[in-house]
Each structure stands twice: as C-alpha cells, then as structure tokens.
Amino acid sequence: MAKPLLRINKESIQKLEDKFDKILSNLVAECENMLETHAGEVMIQSNDEIPKDTLSALDSEFIDDVKTRDHQISIRYGYSSPESTKINPVTGKPTSEYVWELHEIFTYHVHGKPKYLEDPTTQSVDRFKTKVEEAMNNALKSGR
Amino acid sequence: MGDMLLAVVNYLQHEGIVAGDSIDTYRDFTPDKPDKAVILQEYPGLGTFRGAKGAHRRFQVIVRSSAEDPEWSKIKAWEVFNALNKPERVVVDERGWGLNLWGVLEPIQVPSKLKVDYNNRVHYVFNMNIITDRD
C-alpha cells in the first residue's frame, strides 16, 4: 500500500478552526468599538461646524448603536433623526425640516458652515483606515 | 489653467442639457435671476494622491425652478444627473471633442428636493465625486 502524501490531523484542524473563529469574533468586537469611537470623534468636529443660532440643530444630534449583521458592521450618526429631531423655538419648525438645507446651501453662516457632516466625515477617512488596520492587528494578535 | 466646473458646464451644454455658462448655468455663484437656473459649486473632496496628477474633487448641483413651473427643477436635475452618471460610461473623456473634461464621475446621492424658497422656487440638489485633473 502506498504511503499517504498528506496526513490530516482532525484535532489540529479543529484547533485551527477555533482559532479563526476567535480571531473573527475579536475582529468584530474591535471594529464595533472602533466604529463607535470614530463616529464620536467625527461628531465632535461636526458639532463645531454646524451653524448655530438657537442650537436646535445641534441639539438634534444622534449616534445610533453599532449594528452587526452577517459580519457587516455599521453605525448611523448625524442630526434630526425621527427620534432626535427638535423643535426650533423661534420658527416652531422641526429641525428635520431644515438641517439638510443648512448642510447643502453654500451661503454665509454666521456661526458655522455648510457640509458640517460631510466634511468631518471626509476628513476622517485616512484616520479611519488606520484604525481599521489597528483593529485587524489587535484581533490577529489576540488569536495567537 | 483648467477649470473643472467650466468643463462640466461645457460638457452639459454639448449634451444639450443646458444653454451655457452664465446663461442658465452658474459656477460658484447663485444669481437671483433668472429663476430657472443650474448652479454648480465645488467643495472639498478627498484631495490629491501621492504621485498622481489628478485629484479627487466634489461639486454640488442645485437646480432651481420658477414659481410658475415648479416641476422644471426636478426634471432638469435628473437630466443633468443622467448626463453626468451614465452607467455605460463611467469615465467621461471629452477632450477629443474639443471639450476640456476628463473625469471619473460618481454620484454621492440622486437628485432630491431641497427646499422651496421665499419666491416659491423649488430647489433640487445632488452632489458628485469626480476624479479629474487639477485646475
């Protein structure tokens, strides 16, 4: 009978699978934490840039909980979600009716600027990539 | 020196979507008249790439209707959008046609209603990413 070229140790395979599962689980946890922190940092800059008059728009900020589904990790953040919208005390309008206009119109804002959410998000792209790399490295190290 | 917004206007004019620069289409400027207007405004994209001549840039398109023809801005916004975002042609290179536009265009969102102003003019807006030359 010919000698087998390869011997597969089932126990070793199982250990390897367990290790991969652990790394993946750690990676998901690292990314969830990272995403939540990153959203918070973006919103700090955004809070600084959003036009301020009655502060209603600013007060309507929100950061949802991180959602993980099928290894897709996401977070929503911004202003005037259905749950977070505020009523402007001067106009009586809900902030959801005008925060987008504030964001898109390139007119002079006394205290703030347009693109107060898009610009901080865009400017954070390189930092975000670095954080993803760090999260992956941490998860890989934890699997050793 | 190049001018990305002017190149986009020229391209839209060539496609028959707009009449032309400072006729019905304006760059980095929102005139009070005419009521029916297409306004392009550049704003910061991701910037330049090391070793590459091009840059990642962004521009906003606002289309404003007259009070008498409120549907115009929606129709025109989608015409402009569809001219800039053709699924069969992601890279626009009109330099061979005597126009000054090369770019990879990608929409950030589709046109949607932004507001009705104090003159009852309806505004539609969308934003575009463009990887193109530096000015």
PDB file of N, CA and C in Angstrom, chain B residues 48-86:
ATOM      1  N   THR B  48      -5.597  65.220  -3.272  1.00  0.00           N
ATOM      2  CA  THR B  48      -4.709  64.628  -4.265  1.00  0.00           C
ATOM      3  C   THR B  48      -4.183  63.271  -3.790  1.00  0.00           C
ATOM      4  N   PHE B  49      -3.580  62.541  -4.727  1.00  0.00           N
ATOM      5  CA  PHE B  49      -2.995  61.233  -4.429  1.00  0.00           C
ATOM      6  C   PHE B  49      -1.503  61.334  -4.692  1.00  0.00           C
ATOM      7  N   ARG B  50      -0.726  60.774  -3.794  1.00  0.00           N
ATOM      8  CA  ARG B  50       0.721  60.887  -3.923  1.00  0.00           C
ATOM      9  C   ARG B  50       1.182  60.312  -5.256  1.00  0.00           C
ATOM     10  N   GLY B  51       1.940  61.098  -5.987  1.00  0.00           N
ATOM     11  CA  GLY B  51       2.492  60.615  -7.251  1.00  0.00           C
ATOM     12  C   GLY B  51       1.547  60.721  -8.426  1.00  0.00           C
ATOM     13  N   ALA B  52       0.334  61.156  -8.207  1.00  0.00           N
ATOM     14  CA  ALA B  52      -0.639  61.242  -9.303  1.00  0.00           C
ATOM     15  C   ALA B  52      -0.952  62.695  -9.611  1.00  0.00           C
ATOM     16  N   LYS B  53      -1.215  62.945 -10.889  1.00  0.00           N
ATOM     17  CA  LYS B  53      -1.504  64.320 -11.300  1.00  0.00           C
ATOM     18  C   LYS B  53      -2.929  64.724 -10.953  1.00  0.00           C
ATOM     19  N   GLY B  54      -3.808  63.746 -10.866  1.00  0.00           N
ATOM     20  CA  GLY B  54      -5.219  64.066 -10.679  1.00  0.00           C
ATOM     21  C   GLY B  54      -5.557  64.361  -9.225  1.00  0.00           C
ATOM     22  N   ALA B  55      -6.832  64.552  -9.000  1.00  0.00           N
ATOM     23  CA  ALA B  55      -7.307  64.837  -7.658  1.00  0.00           C
ATOM     24  C   ALA B  55      -8.742  64.347  -7.528  1.00  0.00           C
ATOM     25  N   HIS B  56      -9.101  64.005  -6.313  1.00  0.00           N
ATOM     26  CA  HIS B  56     -10.492  63.648  -6.002  1.00  0.00           C
ATOM     27  C   HIS B  56     -11.201  64.926  -5.571  1.00  0.00           C
ATOM     28  N   ARG B  57     -12.196  65.322  -6.343  1.00  0.00           N
ATOM     29  CA  ARG B  57     -12.868  66.584  -6.066  1.00  0.00           C
ATOM     30  C   ARG B  57     -14.367  66.342  -5.953  1.00  0.00           C
ATOM     31  N   ARG B  58     -15.091  67.339  -5.506  1.00  0.00           N
ATOM     32  CA  ARG B  58     -16.550  67.198  -5.394  1.00  0.00           C
ATOM     33  C   ARG B  58     -17.217  68.474  -5.875  1.00  0.00           C
ATOM     34  N   PHE B  59     -18.395  68.318  -6.403  1.00  0.00           N
ATOM     35  CA  PHE B  59     -19.174  69.503  -6.716  1.00  0.00           C
ATOM     36  C   PHE B  59     -20.650  69.228  -6.487  1.00  0.00           C
ATOM     37  N   GLN B  60     -21.333  70.315  -6.214  1.00  0.00           N
ATOM     38  CA  GLN B  60     -22.762  70.246  -5.933  1.00  0.00           C
ATOM     39  C   GLN B  60     -23.514  70.841  -7.118  1.00  0.00           C
ATOM     40  N   VAL B  61     -24.646  70.248  -7.423  1.00  0.00           N
ATOM     41  CA  VAL B  61     -25.525  70.783  -8.465  1.00  0.00           C
ATOM     42  C   VAL B  61     -26.850  71.138  -7.811  1.00  0.00           C
ATOM     43  N   ILE B  62     -27.222  72.397  -7.905  1.00  0.00           N
ATOM     44  CA  ILE B  62     -28.555  72.827  -7.467  1.00  0.00           C
ATOM     45  C   ILE B  62     -29.301  73.292  -8.698  1.00  0.00           C
ATOM     46  N   VAL B  63     -30.516  72.813  -8.863  1.00  0.00           N
ATOM     47  CA  VAL B  63     -31.366  73.233  -9.975  1.00  0.00           C
ATOM     48  C   VAL B  63     -32.584  73.923  -9.385  1.00  0.00           C
ATOM     49  N   ARG B  64     -32.822  75.140  -9.848  1.00  0.00           N
ATOM     50  CA  ARG B  64     -33.904  75.963  -9.281  1.00  0.00           C
ATOM     51  C   ARG B  64     -34.939  76.242 -10.350  1.00  0.00           C
ATOM     52  N   SER B  65     -36.189  76.055  -9.986  1.00  0.00           N
ATOM     53  CA  SER B  65     -37.268  76.289 -10.937  1.00  0.00           C
ATOM     54  C   SER B  65     -37.830  77.700 -10.735  1.00  0.00           C
ATOM     55  N   SER B  66     -38.736  78.086 -11.605  1.00  0.00           N
ATOM     56  CA  SER B  66     -39.519  79.295 -11.374  1.00  0.00           C
ATOM     57  C   SER B  66     -40.754  78.900 -10.577  1.00  0.00           C
ATOM     58  N   ALA B  67     -41.424  79.881  -9.978  1.00  0.00           N
ATOM     59  CA  ALA B  67     -42.633  79.588  -9.221  1.00  0.00           C
ATOM     60  C   ALA B  67     -43.734  79.066 -10.142  1.00  0.00           C
ATOM     61  N   GLU B  68     -43.700  79.531 -11.407  1.00  0.00           N
ATOM     62  CA  GLU B  68     -44.763  79.142 -12.357  1.00  0.00           C
ATOM     63  C   GLU B  68     -44.569  77.736 -12.882  1.00  0.00           C
ATOM     64  N   ASP B  69     -43.367  77.215 -12.768  1.00  0.00           N
ATOM     65  CA  ASP B  69     -43.065  75.891 -13.350  1.00  0.00           C
ATOM     66  C   ASP B  69     -42.281  75.060 -12.326  1.00  0.00           C
ATOM     67  N   PRO B  70     -42.923  74.722 -11.223  1.00  0.00           N
ATOM     68  CA  PRO B  70     -42.196  74.074 -10.127  1.00  0.00           C
ATOM     69  C   PRO B  70     -41.616  72.708 -10.463  1.00  0.00           C
ATOM     70  N   GLU B  71     -42.180  72.033 -11.464  1.00  0.00           N
ATOM     71  CA  GLU B  71     -41.696  70.695 -11.805  1.00  0.00           C
ATOM     72  C   GLU B  71     -40.377  70.736 -12.583  1.00  0.00           C
ATOM     73  N   TRP B  72     -40.059  71.906 -13.124  1.00  0.00           N
ATOM     74  CA  TRP B  72     -38.901  72.022 -14.006  1.00  0.00           C
ATOM     75  C   TRP B  72     -37.610  71.607 -13.311  1.00  0.00           C
ATOM     76  N   SER B  73     -37.468  72.012 -12.051  1.00  0.00           N
ATOM     77  CA  SER B  73     -36.193  71.738 -11.368  1.00  0.00           C
ATOM     78  C   SER B  73     -35.973  70.244 -11.190  1.00  0.00           C
ATOM     79  N   LYS B  74     -37.027  69.500 -10.918  1.00  0.00           N
ATOM     80  CA  LYS B  74     -36.883  68.047 -10.759  1.00  0.00           C
ATOM     81  C   LYS B  74     -36.491  67.401 -12.088  1.00  0.00           C
ATOM     82  N   ILE B  75     -37.196  67.811 -13.152  1.00  0.00           N
ATOM     83  CA  ILE B  75     -36.912  67.227 -14.469  1.00  0.00           C
ATOM     84  C   ILE B  75     -35.495  67.563 -14.903  1.00  0.00           C
ATOM     85  N   LYS B  76     -35.119  68.833 -14.743  1.00  0.00           N
ATOM     86  CA  LYS B  76     -33.789  69.269 -15.183  1.00  0.00           C
ATOM     87  C   LYS B  76     -32.687  68.651 -14.328  1.00  0.00           C
ATOM     88  N   ALA B  77     -32.945  68.535 -13.025  1.00  0.00           N
ATOM     89  CA  ALA B  77     -31.939  67.931 -12.146  1.00  0.00           C
ATOM     90  C   ALA B  77     -31.631  66.505 -12.587  1.00  0.00           C
ATOM     91  N   TRP B  78     -32.669  65.779 -12.917  1.00  0.00           N
ATOM     92  CA  TRP B  78     -32.452  64.403 -13.367  1.00  0.00           C
ATOM     93  C   TRP B  78     -31.784  64.356 -14.744  1.00  0.00           C
ATOM     94  N   GLU B  79     -32.061  65.311 -15.606  1.00  0.00           N
ATOM     95  CA  GLU B  79     -31.365  65.362 -16.899  1.00  0.00           C
ATOM     96  C   GLU B  79     -29.869  65.581 -16.684  1.00  0.00           C
ATOM     97  N   VAL B  80     -29.544  66.526 -15.814  1.00  0.00           N
ATOM     98  CA  VAL B  80     -28.133  66.811 -15.520  1.00  0.00           C
ATOM     99  C   VAL B  80     -27.491  65.581 -14.888  1.00  0.00           C
ATOM    100  N   PHE B  81     -28.192  64.997 -13.921  1.00  0.00           N
ATOM    101  CA  PHE B  81     -27.667  63.826 -13.231  1.00  0.00           C
ATOM    102  C   PHE B  81     -27.391  62.691 -14.222  1.00  0.00           C
ATOM    103  N   ASN B  82     -28.350  62.411 -15.066  1.00  0.00           N
ATOM    104  CA  ASN B  82     -28.194  61.293 -16.009  1.00  0.00           C
ATOM    105  C   ASN B  82     -27.105  61.552 -17.035  1.00  0.00           C
ATOM    106  N   ALA B  83     -26.862  62.823 -17.358  1.00  0.00           N
ATOM    107  CA  ALA B  83     -25.764  63.146 -18.271  1.00  0.00           C
ATOM    108  C   ALA B  83     -24.417  62.935 -17.585  1.00  0.00           C
ATOM    109  N   LEU B  84     -24.371  63.175 -16.285  1.00  0.00           N
ATOM    110  CA  LEU B  84     -23.114  63.034 -15.548  1.00  0.00           C
ATOM    111  C   LEU B  84     -22.887  61.608 -15.060  1.00  0.00           C
ATOM    112  N   ASN B  85     -23.931  60.835 -14.966  1.00  0.00           N
ATOM    113  CA  ASN B  85     -23.819  59.485 -14.457  1.00  0.00           C
ATOM    114  C   ASN B  85     -24.459  58.504 -15.429  1.00  0.00           C
ATOM    115  N   LYS B  86     -23.704  58.141 -16.427  1.00  0.00           N
ATOM    116  CA  LYS B  86     -24.202  57.176 -17.402  1.00  0.00           C
ATOM    117  C   LYS B  86     -23.630  55.812 -17.034  1.00  0.00           C
TER     118      LYS B  86
END
